[in-house]
């Protein structure tokens, strides 16, 4: 029978412990790398989404003056003639306005609520204030619509505010 060499056994135990420690270190490093890769992917998706919203805002800021002019044209429609020509023209203009609204909705653009809402300086820009003897600021008239994408305001709504009682 062979006798176990104590030095050899001690050396094997030491090597085993070293290898086990190295495996644990490499496993921990791999887990950190995997977590970093997941975080990089998540941040890239967030950046992509933010970049898309950024370009939407740029485009919307260019389109809004045209939409404002269309709204003004609709508010100043001439009286309907007997042959109905102005009525047909107005229906066409309303159709164009509806297309704008549908396009904005697809882009995630929302019109800011105004009349009857509490004044919010993050969403509204007050042009005038009517004092009705109250303490609560309520929007009473919209002078120009405001728009937002998510929480980002593209353009503040221009409004008149009325001081109402609670």
Short mmCIF file of N, CA and C in Angstrom, two decimals:
data_model
loop_
_atom_site.label_atom_id
_atom_site.label_comp_id
_atom_site.label_asym_id
_atom_site.label_seq_id
_atom_site.Cartn_x
_atom_site.Cartn_y
_atom_site.Cartn_z
N UNK A 1 0.80 -1.19 0.00
CA UNK A 1 0.00 0.00 0.00
C UNK A 1 0.84 1.24 0.00
N UNK A 2 0.34 2.22 -0.78
CA UNK A 2 1.06 3.49 -0.84
C UNK A 2 0.58 4.40 0.28
N UNK A 3 1.52 5.12 0.81
CA UNK A 3 1.17 6.09 1.82
C UNK A 3 1.04 7.45 1.14
N UNK A 4 0.04 8.22 1.59
CA UNK A 4 -0.13 9.58 1.05
C UNK A 4 0.97 10.46 1.56
N UNK A 5 1.50 11.20 0.63
CA UNK A 5 2.55 12.14 0.97
C UNK A 5 1.89 13.39 1.56
N UNK A 6 2.18 13.76 2.82
CA UNK A 6 1.51 14.91 3.44
C UNK A 6 1.82 16.21 2.71
N UNK A 7 3.02 16.37 2.19
CA UNK A 7 3.35 17.59 1.46
C UNK A 7 2.56 17.69 0.17
N UNK A 8 2.41 16.55 -0.51
CA UNK A 8 1.65 16.53 -1.75
C UNK A 8 0.17 16.85 -1.47
N UNK A 9 -0.37 16.31 -0.42
CA UNK A 9 -1.76 16.54 -0.07
C UNK A 9 -1.97 18.01 0.32
N UNK A 10 -1.01 18.55 1.06
CA UNK A 10 -1.11 19.95 1.46
C UNK A 10 -1.01 20.86 0.23
N UNK A 11 -0.16 20.52 -0.70
CA UNK A 11 0.02 21.28 -1.94
C UNK A 11 -1.25 21.22 -2.79
N UNK A 12 -1.86 20.06 -2.87
CA UNK A 12 -3.10 19.92 -3.63
C UNK A 12 -4.22 20.75 -3.00
N UNK A 13 -4.30 20.76 -1.68
CA UNK A 13 -5.32 21.54 -0.97
C UNK A 13 -5.10 23.03 -1.22
N UNK A 14 -3.85 23.46 -1.19
CA UNK A 14 -3.53 24.86 -1.43
C UNK A 14 -3.87 25.24 -2.87
N UNK A 15 -3.50 24.40 -3.81
CA UNK A 15 -3.83 24.66 -5.22
C UNK A 15 -5.34 24.70 -5.43
N UNK A 16 -6.05 23.78 -4.76
CA UNK A 16 -7.51 23.76 -4.88
C UNK A 16 -8.10 25.06 -4.35
N UNK A 17 -7.62 25.55 -3.22
CA UNK A 17 -8.13 26.78 -2.64
C UNK A 17 -7.82 27.98 -3.54
N UNK A 18 -6.62 27.99 -4.11
CA UNK A 18 -6.25 29.07 -5.03
C UNK A 18 -7.15 29.06 -6.27
N UNK A 19 -7.36 27.88 -6.81
CA UNK A 19 -8.23 27.77 -7.98
C UNK A 19 -9.67 28.16 -7.66
N UNK A 20 -10.13 27.75 -6.49
CA UNK A 20 -11.49 28.09 -6.08
C UNK A 20 -11.62 29.61 -5.90
N UNK A 21 -10.63 30.24 -5.33
CA UNK A 21 -10.63 31.70 -5.15
C UNK A 21 -10.63 32.39 -6.51
N UNK A 22 -9.83 31.89 -7.43
CA UNK A 22 -9.75 32.48 -8.78
C UNK A 22 -11.09 32.34 -9.51
N UNK A 23 -11.73 31.18 -9.38
CA UNK A 23 -13.04 30.96 -9.99
C UNK A 23 -14.06 31.93 -9.41
N UNK A 24 -14.04 32.15 -8.12
CA UNK A 24 -14.97 33.09 -7.48
C UNK A 24 -14.72 34.51 -7.98
N UNK A 25 -13.44 34.90 -8.09
CA UNK A 25 -13.10 36.23 -8.60
C UNK A 25 -13.59 36.42 -10.03
N UNK A 26 -13.32 35.42 -10.87
CA UNK A 26 -13.74 35.50 -12.26
C UNK A 26 -15.27 35.50 -12.39
N UNK A 27 -15.94 34.73 -11.55
CA UNK A 27 -17.41 34.70 -11.57
C UNK A 27 -17.96 36.08 -11.19
N UNK A 28 -17.39 36.69 -10.16
CA UNK A 28 -17.84 38.02 -9.73
C UNK A 28 -17.57 39.04 -10.84
N UNK A 29 -16.41 38.95 -11.48
CA UNK A 29 -16.09 39.88 -12.57
C UNK A 29 -17.06 39.70 -13.73
N UNK A 30 -17.39 38.47 -14.06
CA UNK A 30 -18.34 38.19 -15.14
C UNK A 30 -19.72 38.75 -14.80
N UNK A 31 -20.15 38.60 -13.57
CA UNK A 31 -21.44 39.14 -13.16
C UNK A 31 -21.46 40.66 -13.26
N UNK A 32 -20.35 41.31 -12.87
CA UNK A 32 -20.27 42.77 -13.00
C UNK A 32 -20.32 43.19 -14.46
N UNK A 33 -19.62 42.47 -15.31
CA UNK A 33 -19.62 42.78 -16.74
C UNK A 33 -21.00 42.61 -17.35
N UNK A 34 -21.70 41.56 -16.95
CA UNK A 34 -23.06 41.34 -17.45
C UNK A 34 -23.98 42.47 -16.99
N UNK A 35 -23.87 42.87 -15.74
CA UNK A 35 -24.68 43.97 -15.22
C UNK A 35 -24.36 45.26 -15.97
N UNK A 36 -23.07 45.50 -16.22
CA UNK A 36 -22.68 46.70 -16.98
C UNK A 36 -23.27 46.66 -18.40
N UNK A 37 -23.24 45.50 -19.02
CA UNK A 37 -23.78 45.38 -20.37
C UNK A 37 -25.29 45.66 -20.38
N UNK A 38 -25.99 45.17 -19.39
CA UNK A 38 -27.44 45.42 -19.29
C UNK A 38 -27.68 46.92 -19.09
N UNK A 39 -26.88 47.55 -18.24
CA UNK A 39 -27.03 48.99 -18.00
C UNK A 39 -26.72 49.82 -19.25
N UNK A 40 -25.70 49.43 -19.98
CA UNK A 40 -25.36 50.14 -21.22
C UNK A 40 -26.50 50.03 -22.22
N UNK A 41 -27.06 48.85 -22.34
CA UNK A 41 -28.18 48.64 -23.27
C UNK A 41 -29.39 49.49 -22.86
N UNK A 42 -29.70 49.50 -21.56
CA UNK A 42 -30.82 50.29 -21.05
C UNK A 42 -30.59 51.78 -21.30
N UNK A 43 -29.37 52.27 -21.00
CA UNK A 43 -29.07 53.68 -21.23
C UNK A 43 -29.14 54.04 -22.71
N UNK A 44 -28.72 53.15 -23.57
CA UNK A 44 -28.78 53.40 -25.01
C UNK A 44 -30.23 53.52 -25.46
N UNK A 45 -31.11 52.67 -24.95
CA UNK A 45 -32.54 52.75 -25.27
C UNK A 45 -33.14 54.05 -24.76
N UNK A 46 -32.78 54.46 -23.55
CA UNK A 46 -33.28 55.71 -23.00
C UNK A 46 -32.79 56.90 -23.83
N UNK A 47 -31.52 56.88 -24.21
CA UNK A 47 -30.97 57.95 -25.03
C UNK A 47 -31.66 58.02 -26.38
N UNK A 48 -31.93 56.86 -26.96
CA UNK A 48 -32.61 56.80 -28.24
C UNK A 48 -34.00 57.42 -28.13
N UNK A 49 -34.71 57.09 -27.07
CA UNK A 49 -36.04 57.63 -26.85
C UNK A 49 -36.00 59.15 -26.65
N UNK A 50 -35.06 59.61 -25.82
CA UNK A 50 -34.91 61.05 -25.59
C UNK A 50 -34.55 61.78 -26.87
N UNK A 51 -33.70 61.17 -27.68
CA UNK A 51 -33.29 61.80 -28.94
C UNK A 51 -34.48 61.92 -29.88
N UNK A 52 -35.33 60.88 -29.91
CA UNK A 52 -36.53 60.94 -30.74
C UNK A 52 -37.45 62.07 -30.30
N UNK A 53 -37.64 62.21 -28.99
CA UNK A 53 -38.48 63.30 -28.48
C UNK A 53 -37.85 64.65 -28.78
N UNK A 54 -36.54 64.74 -28.71
CA UNK A 54 -35.84 65.99 -28.99
C UNK A 54 -36.13 66.46 -30.42
N UNK A 55 -36.05 65.55 -31.37
CA UNK A 55 -36.30 65.92 -32.76
C UNK A 55 -37.78 66.22 -33.01
N UNK A 56 -38.66 65.51 -32.31
CA UNK A 56 -40.08 65.81 -32.42
C UNK A 56 -40.36 67.24 -31.97
N UNK A 57 -39.74 67.63 -30.86
CA UNK A 57 -39.92 68.99 -30.34
C UNK A 57 -39.42 70.02 -31.34
N UNK A 58 -38.27 69.77 -31.94
CA UNK A 58 -37.74 70.71 -32.94
C UNK A 58 -38.70 70.89 -34.12
N UNK A 59 -39.23 69.79 -34.60
CA UNK A 59 -40.16 69.84 -35.73
C UNK A 59 -41.45 70.55 -35.33
N UNK A 60 -41.95 70.22 -34.14
CA UNK A 60 -43.20 70.81 -33.69
C UNK A 60 -43.07 72.33 -33.54
N UNK A 61 -41.95 72.80 -33.06
CA UNK A 61 -41.76 74.24 -32.90
C UNK A 61 -41.81 74.95 -34.24
N UNK A 62 -41.39 74.28 -35.29
CA UNK A 62 -41.47 74.87 -36.64
C UNK A 62 -42.89 74.80 -37.20
N UNK A 63 -43.65 73.75 -36.84
CA UNK A 63 -45.00 73.57 -37.38
C UNK A 63 -46.06 74.40 -36.65
N UNK A 64 -45.84 74.69 -35.39
CA UNK A 64 -46.89 75.35 -34.59
C UNK A 64 -47.33 76.71 -35.14
N UNK A 65 -46.45 77.56 -35.65
CA UNK A 65 -46.94 78.83 -36.22
C UNK A 65 -47.92 78.61 -37.38
N UNK A 66 -47.67 77.61 -38.22
CA UNK A 66 -48.58 77.31 -39.32
C UNK A 66 -49.94 76.84 -38.78
N UNK A 67 -49.92 76.02 -37.74
CA UNK A 67 -51.17 75.56 -37.14
C UNK A 67 -51.91 76.73 -36.49
N UNK A 68 -51.17 77.64 -35.86
CA UNK A 68 -51.81 78.82 -35.26
C UNK A 68 -52.51 79.64 -36.33
N UNK A 69 -51.87 79.83 -37.47
CA UNK A 69 -52.49 80.60 -38.55
C UNK A 69 -53.72 79.89 -39.09
N UNK A 70 -53.68 78.59 -39.16
CA UNK A 70 -54.86 77.83 -39.60
C UNK A 70 -56.01 78.02 -38.61
N UNK A 71 -55.71 77.97 -37.32
CA UNK A 71 -56.74 78.21 -36.30
C UNK A 71 -57.32 79.62 -36.43
N UNK A 72 -56.47 80.61 -36.66
CA UNK A 72 -56.95 81.98 -36.82
C UNK A 72 -57.85 82.10 -38.05
N UNK A 73 -57.47 81.44 -39.12
CA UNK A 73 -58.28 81.48 -40.34
C UNK A 73 -59.65 80.87 -40.08
N UNK A 74 -59.69 79.80 -39.32
CA UNK A 74 -60.97 79.15 -39.03
C UNK A 74 -61.86 80.04 -38.15
N UNK A 75 -61.26 80.82 -37.28
CA UNK A 75 -62.04 81.70 -36.40
C UNK A 75 -62.60 82.91 -37.15
N UNK A 76 -62.02 83.23 -38.29
CA UNK A 76 -62.45 84.40 -39.05
C UNK A 76 -63.10 84.01 -40.37
N UNK A 77 -63.86 82.95 -40.34
CA UNK A 77 -64.54 82.47 -41.53
C UNK A 77 -65.65 83.45 -41.91
N UNK A 78 -65.72 83.80 -43.19
CA UNK A 78 -66.78 84.71 -43.63
C UNK A 78 -68.16 84.05 -43.48
N UNK A 79 -69.17 84.88 -43.55
CA UNK A 79 -70.55 84.40 -43.48
C UNK A 79 -70.80 83.46 -44.66
N UNK A 80 -71.56 82.40 -44.40
CA UNK A 80 -71.85 81.41 -45.44
C UNK A 80 -72.70 82.04 -46.53
N UNK A 81 -72.26 81.85 -47.77
CA UNK A 81 -73.04 82.36 -48.90
C UNK A 81 -74.21 81.44 -49.20
N UNK A 82 -75.15 81.94 -50.01
CA UNK A 82 -76.34 81.16 -50.32
C UNK A 82 -76.02 79.89 -51.10
N UNK A 83 -74.96 79.93 -51.91
CA UNK A 83 -74.63 78.74 -52.68
C UNK A 83 -73.77 77.74 -51.88
N UNK A 84 -73.38 78.10 -50.64
CA UNK A 84 -72.67 77.17 -49.76
C UNK A 84 -71.18 77.06 -50.02
N UNK A 85 -70.62 77.95 -50.86
CA UNK A 85 -69.19 77.82 -51.18
C UNK A 85 -68.31 78.02 -49.96
N UNK A 86 -68.63 78.97 -49.10
CA UNK A 86 -67.81 79.18 -47.90
C UNK A 86 -67.91 78.00 -46.96
N UNK A 87 -69.08 77.39 -46.93
CA UNK A 87 -69.27 76.24 -46.06
C UNK A 87 -68.36 75.09 -46.51
N UNK A 88 -68.29 74.86 -47.82
CA UNK A 88 -67.42 73.81 -48.35
C UNK A 88 -65.96 74.14 -48.07
N UNK A 89 -65.61 75.41 -48.25
CA UNK A 89 -64.23 75.82 -47.99
C UNK A 89 -63.88 75.58 -46.52
N UNK A 90 -64.79 75.95 -45.64
CA UNK A 90 -64.56 75.78 -44.20
C UNK A 90 -64.42 74.31 -43.84
N UNK A 91 -65.21 73.45 -44.45
CA UNK A 91 -65.10 72.02 -44.18
C UNK A 91 -63.72 71.51 -44.60
N UNK A 92 -63.21 72.02 -45.70
CA UNK A 92 -61.87 71.64 -46.14
C UNK A 92 -60.79 72.08 -45.15
N UNK A 93 -60.91 73.31 -44.67
CA UNK A 93 -59.94 73.83 -43.70
C UNK A 93 -60.02 73.03 -42.40
N UNK A 94 -61.23 72.71 -41.96
CA UNK A 94 -61.39 71.90 -40.75
C UNK A 94 -60.78 70.51 -40.94
N UNK A 95 -60.88 69.97 -42.16
CA UNK A 95 -60.26 68.67 -42.45
C UNK A 95 -58.75 68.72 -42.33
N UNK A 96 -58.15 69.81 -42.80
CA UNK A 96 -56.69 69.98 -42.68
C UNK A 96 -56.31 70.09 -41.21
N UNK A 97 -57.09 70.84 -40.46
CA UNK A 97 -56.82 70.98 -39.03
C UNK A 97 -56.90 69.62 -38.33
N UNK A 98 -57.87 68.80 -38.69
CA UNK A 98 -58.02 67.47 -38.11
C UNK A 98 -56.81 66.59 -38.44
N UNK A 99 -56.29 66.73 -39.67
CA UNK A 99 -55.09 65.97 -40.04
C UNK A 99 -53.90 66.36 -39.17
N UNK A 100 -53.75 67.65 -38.90
CA UNK A 100 -52.69 68.10 -38.00
C UNK A 100 -52.86 67.45 -36.62
N UNK A 101 -54.06 67.50 -36.08
CA UNK A 101 -54.32 66.94 -34.76
C UNK A 101 -54.01 65.45 -34.71
N UNK A 102 -54.42 64.72 -35.75
CA UNK A 102 -54.15 63.28 -35.80
C UNK A 102 -52.64 63.00 -35.87
N UNK A 103 -51.94 63.78 -36.66
CA UNK A 103 -50.48 63.64 -36.80
C UNK A 103 -49.80 63.90 -35.46
N UNK A 104 -50.23 64.95 -34.77
CA UNK A 104 -49.64 65.28 -33.47
C UNK A 104 -49.90 64.16 -32.47
N UNK A 105 -51.09 63.61 -32.49
CA UNK A 105 -51.42 62.53 -31.56
C UNK A 105 -50.51 61.31 -31.81
N UNK A 106 -50.24 61.00 -33.07
CA UNK A 106 -49.35 59.88 -33.39
C UNK A 106 -47.94 60.12 -32.87
N UNK A 107 -47.53 61.39 -32.84
CA UNK A 107 -46.19 61.74 -32.35
C UNK A 107 -46.14 61.85 -30.84
N UNK A 108 -47.29 61.73 -30.19
CA UNK A 108 -47.32 61.84 -28.74
C UNK A 108 -47.44 63.27 -28.24
N UNK A 109 -47.80 64.18 -29.14
CA UNK A 109 -47.94 65.60 -28.78
C UNK A 109 -49.34 65.80 -28.21
N UNK A 110 -49.40 66.47 -27.06
CA UNK A 110 -50.69 66.73 -26.41
C UNK A 110 -50.89 68.23 -26.28
N UNK A 111 -52.12 68.65 -26.50
CA UNK A 111 -52.47 70.05 -26.28
C UNK A 111 -52.64 70.26 -24.77
N UNK A 112 -52.10 71.34 -24.26
CA UNK A 112 -52.17 71.63 -22.83
C UNK A 112 -53.58 72.12 -22.50
N UNK A 113 -54.17 71.55 -21.46
CA UNK A 113 -55.50 71.96 -21.02
C UNK A 113 -55.41 73.34 -20.41
N UNK A 114 -56.42 74.18 -20.70
CA UNK A 114 -56.34 75.56 -20.23
C UNK A 114 -57.61 76.01 -19.52
N UNK A 115 -58.63 76.39 -20.25
CA UNK A 115 -59.81 77.05 -19.67
C UNK A 115 -60.45 76.18 -18.59
N UNK A 116 -60.62 76.80 -17.41
CA UNK A 116 -61.21 76.10 -16.27
C UNK A 116 -60.20 75.37 -15.40
N UNK A 117 -58.96 75.29 -15.86
CA UNK A 117 -57.91 74.60 -15.11
C UNK A 117 -57.20 75.58 -14.17
N UNK A 118 -56.67 75.09 -13.06
CA UNK A 118 -55.85 75.97 -12.21
C UNK A 118 -54.60 76.41 -12.98
N UNK A 119 -54.22 77.66 -12.78
CA UNK A 119 -53.03 78.18 -13.46
C UNK A 119 -51.80 77.42 -12.99
N UNK A 120 -50.98 76.96 -13.93
CA UNK A 120 -49.75 76.23 -13.64
C UNK A 120 -48.63 76.88 -14.45
N UNK A 121 -47.71 77.58 -13.80
CA UNK A 121 -46.64 78.26 -14.53
C UNK A 121 -45.73 77.33 -15.32
N UNK A 122 -45.76 76.03 -15.02
CA UNK A 122 -44.97 75.08 -15.80
C UNK A 122 -45.59 74.82 -17.17
N UNK A 123 -46.93 75.09 -17.28
CA UNK A 123 -47.66 74.82 -18.52
C UNK A 123 -48.22 76.08 -19.17
N UNK A 124 -48.53 77.08 -18.36
CA UNK A 124 -49.22 78.28 -18.84
C UNK A 124 -48.34 79.51 -18.69
N UNK A 125 -48.55 80.47 -19.60
CA UNK A 125 -47.93 81.77 -19.49
C UNK A 125 -49.06 82.79 -19.43
N UNK A 126 -49.18 83.49 -18.29
CA UNK A 126 -50.28 84.42 -18.09
C UNK A 126 -49.97 85.74 -18.81
N UNK A 127 -50.92 86.18 -19.62
CA UNK A 127 -50.81 87.44 -20.34
C UNK A 127 -51.60 88.53 -19.61
N UNK A 128 -52.64 88.12 -18.91
CA UNK A 128 -53.46 89.07 -18.17
C UNK A 128 -54.13 88.40 -17.00
N UNK A 129 -54.51 89.25 -15.99
CA UNK A 129 -55.16 88.72 -14.80
C UNK A 129 -56.41 89.55 -14.53
N UNK A 130 -57.53 88.85 -14.33
CA UNK A 130 -58.78 89.50 -13.94
C UNK A 130 -58.98 89.23 -12.45
N UNK A 131 -59.25 90.28 -11.68
CA UNK A 131 -59.44 90.10 -10.25
C UNK A 131 -60.92 90.00 -9.94
N UNK A 132 -61.33 88.82 -9.50
CA UNK A 132 -62.72 88.61 -9.13
C UNK A 132 -62.84 88.48 -7.61
N UNK A 133 -61.85 89.02 -6.91
CA UNK A 133 -61.87 89.02 -5.46
C UNK A 133 -61.52 87.68 -4.84
N UNK A 134 -60.89 86.82 -5.57
CA UNK A 134 -60.56 85.50 -5.05
C UNK A 134 -59.08 85.33 -4.80
N UNK A 135 -58.73 84.10 -4.43
CA UNK A 135 -57.34 83.79 -4.13
C UNK A 135 -56.79 82.68 -5.03
N UNK A 136 -57.66 82.01 -5.76
CA UNK A 136 -57.24 80.88 -6.60
C UNK A 136 -57.14 81.35 -8.05
N UNK A 137 -56.02 81.06 -8.68
CA UNK A 137 -55.81 81.46 -10.07
C UNK A 137 -56.37 80.37 -10.99
N UNK A 138 -57.40 80.73 -11.76
CA UNK A 138 -58.03 79.80 -12.70
C UNK A 138 -57.91 80.40 -14.10
N UNK A 139 -57.54 79.57 -15.07
CA UNK A 139 -57.45 80.03 -16.46
C UNK A 139 -58.85 80.29 -16.97
N UNK A 140 -59.09 81.52 -17.47
CA UNK A 140 -60.43 81.86 -17.95
C UNK A 140 -60.48 82.01 -19.47
N UNK A 141 -59.32 82.18 -20.13
CA UNK A 141 -59.31 82.33 -21.58
C UNK A 141 -57.97 81.86 -22.14
N UNK A 142 -58.05 81.16 -23.26
CA UNK A 142 -56.84 80.71 -23.94
C UNK A 142 -56.60 81.64 -25.13
N UNK A 143 -55.43 82.26 -25.15
CA UNK A 143 -55.08 83.15 -26.25
C UNK A 143 -54.28 82.42 -27.33
N UNK A 144 -53.49 81.46 -26.92
CA UNK A 144 -52.72 80.64 -27.86
C UNK A 144 -52.51 79.28 -27.21
N UNK A 145 -52.81 78.20 -27.94
CA UNK A 145 -52.67 76.88 -27.32
C UNK A 145 -51.21 76.53 -27.05
N UNK A 146 -51.02 75.72 -26.03
CA UNK A 146 -49.70 75.20 -25.71
C UNK A 146 -49.67 73.71 -25.97
N UNK A 147 -48.47 73.18 -26.14
CA UNK A 147 -48.32 71.76 -26.46
C UNK A 147 -47.16 71.17 -25.67
N UNK A 148 -47.26 69.84 -25.43
CA UNK A 148 -46.20 69.14 -24.72
C UNK A 148 -46.08 67.72 -25.26
N UNK A 149 -44.90 67.15 -25.06
CA UNK A 149 -44.65 65.73 -25.32
C UNK A 149 -44.25 65.14 -23.99
N UNK A 150 -45.08 64.27 -23.45
CA UNK A 150 -44.81 63.73 -22.12
C UNK A 150 -44.82 64.87 -21.11
N UNK A 151 -43.73 65.02 -20.38
CA UNK A 151 -43.62 66.10 -19.41
C UNK A 151 -42.90 67.32 -19.97
N UNK A 152 -42.39 67.21 -21.19
CA UNK A 152 -41.64 68.32 -21.78
C UNK A 152 -42.57 69.27 -22.53
N UNK A 153 -42.56 70.53 -22.12
CA UNK A 153 -43.39 71.54 -22.75
C UNK A 153 -42.71 72.01 -24.03
N UNK A 154 -43.44 71.92 -25.14
CA UNK A 154 -42.94 72.42 -26.42
C UNK A 154 -43.16 73.92 -26.48
N UNK A 155 -44.37 74.32 -26.09
CA UNK A 155 -44.71 75.74 -26.04
C UNK A 155 -45.75 75.93 -24.95
N UNK A 156 -45.54 76.92 -24.10
CA UNK A 156 -46.50 77.23 -23.05
C UNK A 156 -47.78 77.80 -23.66
N UNK A 157 -48.89 77.52 -23.03
CA UNK A 157 -50.17 78.09 -23.47
C UNK A 157 -50.25 79.53 -22.96
N UNK A 158 -50.59 80.45 -23.85
CA UNK A 158 -50.78 81.85 -23.46
C UNK A 158 -52.22 81.99 -22.99
N UNK A 159 -52.39 82.47 -21.74
CA UNK A 159 -53.72 82.47 -21.14
C UNK A 159 -53.99 83.76 -20.36
N UNK A 160 -55.29 83.98 -20.11
CA UNK A 160 -55.72 84.99 -19.16
C UNK A 160 -56.17 84.24 -17.91
N UNK A 161 -55.88 84.82 -16.77
CA UNK A 161 -56.17 84.18 -15.50
C UNK A 161 -57.17 85.02 -14.73
N UNK A 162 -58.05 84.35 -14.02
CA UNK A 162 -59.06 85.03 -13.18
C UNK A 162 -58.84 84.57 -11.74
N UNK A 163 -58.82 85.53 -10.83
CA UNK A 163 -58.67 85.23 -9.41
C UNK A 163 -60.05 84.88 -8.86
N UNK A 164 -60.29 83.62 -8.59
CA UNK A 164 -61.60 83.16 -8.13
C UNK A 164 -61.54 82.74 -6.67
N UNK A 165 -62.71 82.72 -6.05
CA UNK A 165 -62.81 82.27 -4.66
C UNK A 165 -62.73 80.76 -4.62
N UNK A 166 -62.26 80.24 -3.52
CA UNK A 166 -62.11 78.78 -3.36
C UNK A 166 -63.39 78.05 -3.44
#
